[in-house]
Tab-separated table of C-alpha atoms in Angstrom:
chain	number	residue	atom	x	y	z
A	295	MET	CA	-0.148	-0.132	-0.188
A	296	ARG	CA	1.330	3.471	-0.907
A	297	SER	CA	0.747	6.234	1.483
A	298	HIS	CA	2.176	9.551	2.023
A	299	GLY	CA	5.103	8.478	-0.347
A	300	GLN	CA	5.804	5.391	1.556
A	301	VAL	CA	5.217	1.834	0.671
A	302	ARG	CA	3.827	-0.481	3.367
A	303	PHE	CA	3.312	-4.300	2.956
A	304	ILE	CA	0.527	-6.430	4.577
A	305	LYS	CA	1.476	-10.063	5.242
A	306	VAL	CA	-1.173	-12.470	4.396
A	307	SER	CA	-0.602	-15.034	7.185
A	308	SER	CA	-1.972	-18.458	7.260
A	309	ARG	CA	-4.498	-17.562	10.026
A	310	LEU	CA	-5.785	-14.747	7.714
A	311	GLN	CA	-6.131	-17.002	4.788
A	312	MET	CA	-8.141	-19.449	7.186
A	313	GLY	CA	-10.410	-16.733	7.887
A	314	ALA	CA	-11.179	-15.952	4.400
A	315	ALA	CA	-11.677	-19.486	3.619
A	316	SER	CA	-14.101	-19.551	6.457
A	317	SER	CA	-16.031	-16.782	4.741
A	318	VAL	CA	-16.281	-19.065	1.472
A	319	ALA	CA	-17.429	-22.143	3.240
A	320	ALA	CA	-20.060	-19.956	5.095
A	321	LEU	CA	-21.453	-18.978	1.606
A	322	ILE	CA	-21.246	-22.632	0.460
A	323	ILE	CA	-23.695	-23.894	3.384
A	324	ALA	CA	-26.048	-21.259	2.547
A	325	VAL	CA	-26.412	-21.976	-1.213
A	326	THR	CA	-26.515	-25.644	-0.392
A	327	GLY	CA	-28.571	-25.473	2.732
A	328	THR	CA	-31.809	-26.895	1.607
A	329	MET	CA	-30.161	-29.894	0.288
A	330	GLY	CA	-27.346	-30.657	2.847
A	331	VAL	CA	-29.416	-29.857	5.760
A	332	MET	CA	-31.581	-33.144	5.257
A	333	ALA	CA	-28.846	-34.732	7.410
A	334	PHE	CA	-30.274	-32.700	10.277
A	335	ASN	CA	-33.565	-34.384	9.569
A	336	LYS	CA	-32.082	-37.688	10.650
A	337	TYR	CA	-29.765	-36.544	13.315
A	338	GLN	CA	-31.504	-33.868	15.007
A	339	ALA	CA	-34.930	-33.208	14.106
A	340	GLU	CA	-36.766	-35.051	16.585
A	341	ALA	CA	-34.626	-33.879	19.563
A	342	HIS	CA	-35.261	-30.395	18.859
A	343	LEU	CA	-39.025	-30.110	17.758
A	344	ALA	CA	-40.572	-28.847	21.129
A	345	SER	CA	-37.326	-26.763	22.012
A	346	PHE	CA	-36.249	-24.524	18.935
A	347	GLN	CA	-38.064	-21.262	20.143
A	348	ALA	CA	-36.361	-21.552	23.430
A	349	GLU	CA	-32.770	-21.900	21.841
A	350	LYS	CA	-30.951	-18.594	20.619
A	351	ALA	CA	-27.984	-18.484	18.437
A	352	GLN	CA	-25.095	-16.471	19.649
A	353	VAL	CA	-24.033	-13.599	17.549
A	354	ALA	CA	-20.273	-13.521	16.982
A	355	SER	CA	-18.550	-10.385	18.160
A	356	SER	CA	-17.427	-8.032	15.236
A	357	VAL	CA	-14.265	-7.508	17.050
A	358	GLU	CA	-13.298	-11.408	16.651
A	359	ARG	CA	-14.019	-10.932	12.860
A	360	LEU	CA	-11.259	-8.179	12.380
A	361	GLU	CA	-8.587	-10.787	12.275
A	362	ALA	CA	-10.191	-12.520	9.313
A	363	TYR	CA	-9.688	-9.750	6.827
A	364	GLY	CA	-6.843	-8.224	5.317
A	365	GLY	CA	-4.498	-8.452	2.171
A	366	ASN	CA	-5.452	-8.241	-1.547
A	367	LEU	CA	-8.574	-10.156	-1.733
A	368	ASP	CA	-10.220	-8.512	-4.661
A	369	LYS	CA	-10.810	-11.566	-6.957
A	370	VAL	CA	-12.371	-13.375	-3.773
A	371	ILE	CA	-14.565	-10.522	-3.212
A	372	ASP	CA	-15.763	-10.270	-6.937
A	373	ASP	CA	-16.542	-14.071	-7.091
A	374	LEU	CA	-18.414	-13.818	-3.831
A	375	SER	CA	-20.525	-10.891	-4.784
A	376	THR	CA	-21.525	-12.498	-7.960
A	377	ARG	CA	-22.874	-15.660	-5.977
A	378	GLN	CA	-24.285	-13.241	-3.205
A	379	ASP	CA	-26.462	-11.614	-5.805
A	380	VAL	CA	-28.240	-14.957	-6.229
A	381	LEU	CA	-28.927	-15.349	-2.535
A	382	ASP	CA	-30.333	-11.927	-2.166
A	383	ALA	CA	-32.769	-12.643	-5.095
A	384	MET	CA	-33.709	-15.615	-3.194
A	385	THR	CA	-34.246	-13.583	-0.192
A	386	GLU	CA	-36.472	-11.374	-2.227
A	387	MET	CA	-38.812	-14.541	-3.101
A	388	LEU	CA	-39.535	-15.226	0.525
A	389	PRO	CA	-43.238	-14.366	1.601
A	390	ALA	CA	-43.945	-11.320	3.429
A	391	ASP	CA	-45.951	-13.271	6.132
A	392	ILE	CA	-42.707	-14.405	7.646
A	393	ARG	CA	-42.165	-10.933	9.101
A	394	ALA	CA	-45.312	-11.222	11.296
A	395	VAL	CA	-44.272	-14.757	12.733
A	396	GLU	CA	-43.352	-14.513	16.378
A	397	THR	CA	-39.644	-15.892	16.593
A	398	ASN	CA	-36.373	-15.552	18.560
A	399	VAL	CA	-34.287	-15.739	15.508
A	400	THR	CA	-31.149	-13.510	15.813
A	401	ASP	CA	-31.111	-10.025	14.134
A	402	SER	CA	-27.451	-9.580	13.361
A	403	SER	CA	-27.952	-6.392	11.329
A	404	ASP	CA	-26.389	-4.033	14.053
A	405	GLU	CA	-23.696	-6.395	14.705
A	406	THR	CA	-22.434	-6.881	11.123
A	407	ALA	CA	-23.052	-3.273	10.143
A	408	LYS	CA	-20.284	-2.484	13.223
A	409	THR	CA	-17.950	-5.166	11.614
A	410	VAL	CA	-18.250	-3.542	8.381
A	411	GLU	CA	-17.137	-0.262	9.728
A	412	ARG	CA	-14.332	-1.525	11.785
A	413	VAL	CA	-13.134	-3.735	8.940
A	414	GLY	CA	-13.368	-0.763	6.772
A	415	THR	CA	-11.196	1.246	9.187
A	416	ALA	CA	-8.414	-1.370	9.949
A	417	PHE	CA	-8.442	-3.094	6.459
A	418	PRO	CA	-10.094	-1.005	3.676
A	419	GLN	CA	-9.235	-3.230	0.749
A	420	ALA	CA	-11.067	-6.132	2.476
A	421	VAL	CA	-14.356	-4.116	3.306
A	422	GLY	CA	-16.132	-5.641	0.266
A	423	LEU	CA	-15.818	-9.166	1.766
A	424	ALA	CA	-17.173	-7.848	4.955
A	425	VAL	CA	-20.283	-6.461	3.332
A	426	ILE	CA	-20.735	-9.876	1.630
A	427	GLU	CA	-20.307	-11.822	4.804
A	428	ALA	CA	-22.843	-9.313	6.360
A	429	ARG	CA	-25.393	-9.910	3.567
A	430	GLN	CA	-24.767	-13.945	4.027
A	431	ILE	CA	-25.762	-13.891	7.586
A	432	ALA	CA	-28.764	-11.764	6.600
A	433	PHE	CA	-29.675	-14.648	4.104
A	434	VAL	CA	-29.154	-17.311	6.761
A	435	GLU	CA	-31.503	-15.635	9.215
A	436	SER	CA	-34.208	-14.816	6.682
A	437	VAL	CA	-34.317	-18.685	5.446
A	438	THR	CA	-34.487	-19.609	9.188
A	439	ARG	CA	-37.460	-17.233	9.881
A	440	PHE	CA	-39.147	-18.652	6.666
A	441	ALA	CA	-38.680	-22.191	7.601
A	442	ASP	CA	-40.058	-21.489	11.199
A	443	TRP	CA	-42.955	-19.940	9.320
A	444	ARG	CA	-43.523	-22.918	7.136
A	445	ALA	CA	-43.330	-25.310	10.119
A	446	LYS	CA	-45.936	-23.301	11.989
A	447	ARG	CA	-48.390	-23.521	9.354
A	448	ALA	CA	-47.895	-27.283	9.123
A	449	GLU	CA	-48.229	-27.639	12.768
A	450	ALA	CA	-51.342	-25.497	12.618
A	451	ALA	CA	-52.830	-27.787	10.003
A	452	LEU	CA	-52.003	-30.984	11.730
A	453	ARG	CA	-53.707	-29.357	15.129
A	454	LYS	CA	-56.912	-28.618	13.268
A	455	LEU	CA	-57.011	-32.424	12.257
A	456	ASP	CA	-56.592	-33.255	16.046
A	457	LEU	CA	-53.145	-34.864	15.376
A	458	ASP	CA	-49.893	-34.251	17.494
A	459	PRO	CA	-47.550	-32.555	15.510
A	460	ARG	CA	-44.569	-33.677	17.542
A	461	GLY	CA	-45.271	-37.269	17.079
A	462	MET	CA	-46.190	-36.796	13.482
A	463	ALA	CA	-42.876	-34.945	12.817
A	464	ALA	CA	-40.811	-37.499	14.702
A	465	ALA	CA	-42.215	-40.258	12.770
A	466	SER	CA	-40.985	-38.423	9.502
A	467	GLY	CA	-37.375	-38.434	10.861
A	468	GLY	CA	-37.212	-42.089	11.352
A	469	HIS	CA	-33.810	-43.958	11.810
A	470	ASP	CA	-34.638	-46.876	9.425
A	471	ALA	CA	-31.653	-47.979	7.051
A	472	MET	CA	-29.150	-45.184	8.021
A	473	GLY	CA	-25.636	-44.994	8.299
A	474	GLY	CA	-22.115	-43.591	6.632
A	475	PRO	CA	-19.283	-41.785	7.929
A	476	LEU	CA	-19.893	-38.743	10.377
A	477	GLU	CA	-19.143	-35.434	8.253
A	478	LEU	CA	-20.323	-32.654	10.542
A	479	LEU	CA	-21.256	-29.128	9.028
A	480	ALA	CA	-18.566	-26.612	9.672
A	481	THR	CA	-18.295	-22.778	8.669
A	482	SER	CA	-14.749	-22.205	9.890
A	483	ALA	CA	-11.539	-23.961	8.956
A	484	ASP	CA	-11.144	-25.210	12.703
A	485	GLY	CA	-14.385	-27.209	12.250
A	486	SER	CA	-16.645	-25.004	14.476
A	487	LEU	CA	-20.017	-24.144	13.336
A	488	ASP	CA	-21.583	-20.596	13.455
A	489	PRO	CA	-24.788	-21.210	15.667
A	490	ARG	CA	-26.678	-19.039	13.087
A	491	PHE	CA	-26.126	-21.662	10.501
A	492	GLU	CA	-26.725	-24.537	12.952
A	493	ARG	CA	-30.106	-22.707	13.784
A	494	MET	CA	-31.160	-22.667	10.007
A	495	GLY	CA	-30.245	-26.153	9.672
A	496	GLN	CA	-32.387	-27.049	12.686
A	497	SER	CA	-35.412	-24.931	11.430
A	498	LEU	CA	-35.186	-26.372	7.998
A	499	ALA	CA	-35.075	-30.080	9.282
A	500	ARG	CA	-38.201	-29.363	11.691
A	501	MET	CA	-39.919	-27.944	8.517
A	502	SER	CA	-39.180	-30.698	6.370
A	503	ALA	CA	-40.202	-33.149	9.003
A	504	LEU	CA	-43.778	-31.556	9.793
A	505	GLU	CA	-44.345	-31.200	6.045
A	506	GLN	CA	-43.827	-34.972	5.466
A	507	ALA	CA	-46.034	-35.377	8.353
A	508	LEU	CA	-48.941	-33.561	6.129
A	509	ASP	CA	-48.350	-36.074	3.295
A	510	ARG	CA	-49.263	-38.733	5.683
A	511	VAL	CA	-52.625	-37.751	6.643
A	512	PRO	CA	-55.418	-39.566	4.871
A	513	GLN	CA	-56.743	-37.057	2.592
A	514	VAL	CA	-57.149	-38.985	-0.789
A	515	ALA	CA	-60.729	-40.470	-1.590
A	516	PRO	CA	-59.726	-44.401	-1.638
A	517	ALA	CA	-62.338	-45.266	-4.321
A	518	VAL	CA	-63.381	-43.959	-7.766
A	519	ASP	CA	-67.149	-44.053	-6.615
A	520	ASP	CA	-67.569	-41.663	-3.508
A	521	ARG	CA	-71.016	-43.224	-2.959
A	522	ILE	CA	-71.150	-44.252	0.795
A	523	THR	CA	-73.466	-47.006	1.387
A	524	SER	CA	-72.688	-47.522	5.147
A	525	ARG	CA	-71.132	-44.916	7.715
A	526	TYR	CA	-68.823	-45.133	10.826
A	527	GLY	CA	-70.763	-45.949	13.905
A	528	PHE	CA	-73.700	-48.158	15.242
A	529	ARG	CA	-75.717	-49.770	12.490
A	530	ARG	CA	-77.943	-52.874	12.089
A	531	ASP	CA	-75.602	-55.788	11.073
A	532	PRO	CA	-76.773	-56.814	7.248
A	533	PHE	CA	-76.202	-60.434	8.309
A	534	ASN	CA	-77.974	-61.001	11.657
A	535	GLY	CA	-80.026	-57.762	12.057
A	536	ARG	CA	-78.518	-57.099	15.509
A	537	SER	CA	-76.872	-53.831	16.392
A	538	ALA	CA	-73.104	-53.728	15.930
A	539	MET	CA	-70.327	-51.224	15.648
A	540	HIS	CA	-69.195	-50.304	11.818
A	541	ASN	CA	-65.438	-49.091	12.349
A	542	GLY	CA	-65.203	-47.788	8.820
A	543	ILE	CA	-67.113	-46.305	6.005
A	544	ASP	CA	-68.188	-48.315	2.821
A	545	PHE	CA	-67.924	-47.079	-0.620
A	546	LYS	CA	-69.866	-48.741	-3.494
A	547	GLY	CA	-68.256	-49.685	-6.654
A	548	LYS	CA	-67.698	-51.855	-9.453
A	549	THR	CA	-65.592	-55.155	-9.049
A	550	GLY	CA	-61.974	-54.644	-9.954
A	551	SER	CA	-62.440	-50.871	-10.131
A	552	PRO	CA	-59.207	-49.172	-8.377
A	553	ILE	CA	-58.625	-48.600	-4.675
A	554	TYR	CA	-56.140	-45.850	-3.986
A	555	ALA	CA	-53.971	-45.082	-0.708
A	556	ALA	CA	-55.471	-42.216	1.016
A	557	ALA	CA	-52.055	-40.921	2.255
A	558	SER	CA	-48.268	-41.856	1.912
A	559	GLY	CA	-46.841	-44.682	4.066
A	560	ARG	CA	-45.724	-48.168	4.076
A	561	VAL	CA	-47.786	-51.233	3.666
A	562	SER	CA	-47.771	-53.010	7.036
A	563	PHE	CA	-50.113	-56.001	5.767
A	564	ALA	CA	-51.308	-57.157	2.606
A	565	GLY	CA	-53.381	-60.405	2.655
A	566	ARG	CA	-56.369	-62.079	4.243
A	567	ARG	CA	-58.004	-61.449	7.432
A	568	ARG	CA	-60.994	-62.781	9.058
A	569	GLY	CA	-64.051	-61.099	8.138
A	570	TYR	CA	-62.233	-58.579	5.849
A	571	GLY	CA	-61.272	-60.763	3.043
A	572	LYS	CA	-58.390	-59.459	1.250
A	573	VAL	CA	-57.206	-56.545	2.914
A	574	VAL	CA	-54.348	-53.970	2.772
A	575	GLU	CA	-53.261	-51.982	5.615
A	576	ILE	CA	-50.948	-48.900	5.331
A	577	SER	CA	-48.771	-47.543	8.364
A	578	HIS	CA	-48.637	-43.806	8.433
A	579	GLY	CA	-46.405	-43.084	11.356
A	580	ASP	CA	-47.090	-42.095	14.880
A	581	GLY	CA	-49.678	-44.943	15.413
A	582	MET	CA	-51.805	-44.129	12.533
A	583	MET	CA	-53.040	-46.807	9.909
A	584	THR	CA	-55.628	-46.881	7.073
A	585	ARG	CA	-57.171	-50.445	6.209
A	586	TYR	CA	-58.526	-51.260	2.995
A	587	ALA	CA	-60.773	-54.355	3.082
A	588	HIS	CA	-63.012	-56.759	0.700
A	589	LEU	CA	-60.345	-56.423	-2.098
A	590	SER	CA	-60.887	-58.350	-5.226
A	591	ARG	CA	-57.087	-58.533	-5.699
A	592	ILE	CA	-53.880	-56.827	-4.249
A	593	ASP	CA	-51.455	-55.195	-5.849
A	594	VAL	CA	-48.873	-54.480	-3.356
A	595	SER	CA	-46.714	-56.162	-0.988
A	596	ARG	CA	-45.959	-55.806	2.721
A	597	GLY	CA	-42.918	-53.354	3.337
A	598	GLU	CA	-43.684	-51.571	0.186
A	599	THR	CA	-43.237	-47.664	0.341
A	600	ILE	CA	-46.479	-46.149	-0.868
A	601	GLY	CA	-47.390	-42.458	-2.037
A	602	GLY	CA	-50.879	-41.079	-1.735
A	603	GLY	CA	-53.210	-41.903	-4.599
A	604	ASP	CA	-51.111	-45.003	-5.614
A	605	VAL	CA	-53.224	-47.970	-6.452
A	606	LEU	CA	-53.248	-50.764	-3.965
A	607	GLY	CA	-55.814	-53.339	-5.638
A	608	GLY	CA	-59.107	-53.712	-6.908
A	609	LEU	CA	-62.735	-53.167	-5.255
A	610	GLY	CA	-64.324	-56.457	-4.452
A	611	SER	CA	-66.764	-58.586	-1.971
A	612	THR	CA	-64.235	-60.902	-0.533
A	613	GLY	CA	-64.924	-61.832	3.121
A	614	ARG	CA	-67.970	-60.839	5.045
A	615	SER	CA	-69.607	-58.990	2.387
A	616	THR	CA	-73.036	-58.607	0.812
A	617	GLY	CA	-71.780	-57.028	-2.503
A	618	PRO	CA	-68.754	-55.068	-4.234
A	619	HIS	CA	-67.707	-52.351	-2.006
A	620	LEU	CA	-64.447	-50.984	-0.166
A	621	HIS	CA	-64.515	-51.047	3.562
A	622	PHE	CA	-62.163	-48.101	4.760
A	623	GLU	CA	-60.732	-47.648	8.285
A	624	VAL	CA	-58.691	-45.207	9.862
A	625	ARG	CA	-57.027	-46.293	13.021
A	626	ILE	CA	-54.835	-44.363	15.596
A	627	ASN	CA	-52.934	-46.525	18.211
A	628	GLY	CA	-55.217	-49.409	17.264
A	629	ARG	CA	-58.537	-47.479	17.996
A	630	ALA	CA	-60.688	-46.929	14.964
A	631	VAL	CA	-61.960	-43.097	14.373
A	632	ASN	CA	-64.388	-41.824	12.030
A	633	PRO	CA	-62.629	-41.268	8.565
A	634	ARG	CA	-65.018	-38.759	7.088
A	635	PRO	CA	-63.342	-35.863	8.762
A	636	PHE	CA	-60.079	-36.703	7.257
A	637	LEU	CA	-61.638	-37.220	3.745
A	638	GLU	CA	-63.642	-34.144	3.857
A	639	THR	CA	-61.647	-31.712	6.073
A	640	ALA	CA	-58.102	-32.692	5.502
A	641	PRO	CA	-57.771	-31.912	1.668
A	642	ASP	CA	-59.068	-27.888	2.452
A	643	VAL	CA	-56.813	-27.732	5.576
A	644	LEU	CA	-53.805	-29.299	3.771
A	645	GLU	CA	-54.183	-27.198	0.946
A	646	GLU	CA	-54.229	-24.017	2.714
A	647	ALA	CA	-51.222	-24.936	4.487
A	648	ARG	CA	-49.308	-25.796	1.429
A	649	GLY	CA	-50.540	-23.082	-0.626
A	650	ASN	CA	-49.602	-20.518	2.019
A	651	ALA	CA	-46.181	-22.169	2.385
A	652	ARG	CA	-45.166	-21.990	-1.436
A	653	ILE	CA	-42.355	-19.359	-2.293
A	654	ARG	CA	-43.560	-16.883	-4.639
A	655	SER	CA	-42.467	-17.021	-8.201
A	656	ALA	CA	-39.742	-14.633	-9.288
A	657	PRO	CA	-40.873	-11.674	-11.210
């Protein structure tokens, strides 16, 4: 640097270089957060479902960041600035509703402004990098608020259906068939993780778990024909005329017409059961199960993963049946519940939750 006729040199130490590398690492994590954070959905989602709002991320001191800047970093600044423009565009696409969400997500704008000012004074050539880091942190905090907002909407939808959000979300983050080397996320060369990035990862994991839970709520009409021939509750038994409890609802239809899964899940049983004839049972997690009985054929196998609307088999009259129809049940922890509130209410409730959660399209 030339100043008052004198030439001064700034030594780019290894520590300073590591500081610059940490800023690059932080940007990479922000860009790939929505993909790489899925690991959190497996390793930390359940443990934090009830306690996210009670945990505040600590704000890094601007004084501690001063040593991370210095030297000739023009090229690094140009590259990071270009990438940051993309992140800023993504922030602009977030719904305005998130500003109204009550949250304890940190607001580091004042702290990062002080950092930029101090870096500008101590290392004028590195002020651009400090500005970029401030924008990165603002992006991370915006994404965290957005994830909390979506999680809150999903949780409210599950509660409207009298379902336990914590249990449903925990079932989404199961530990089946998992493994591999441990590679923890880091935002610094020393392996440490900025708590704001960790908070973002946890919030995205919680959002993902709750939105997966929405997909497992019975919401798809299980038969082509929606005519109900027998409702849930007490009725006169069609065979002996005595009062009996009917634990599901019956849909009339043509033999062989397709039967659909009411929600995503895993086939827990596919075969014959006494009274039910040919039957398929799907486990949706958190003790929820749907049953499809009197089928003419079964098109799925036990252990198979099923999506909502997938064909399970054909309508029939096997078992204790007076004619072709589908007997459909919803059970929670082994107890039969009326399926109609799910089939009639869930589509609207879930559509509202999903519709409000969509990111606006870019102009």
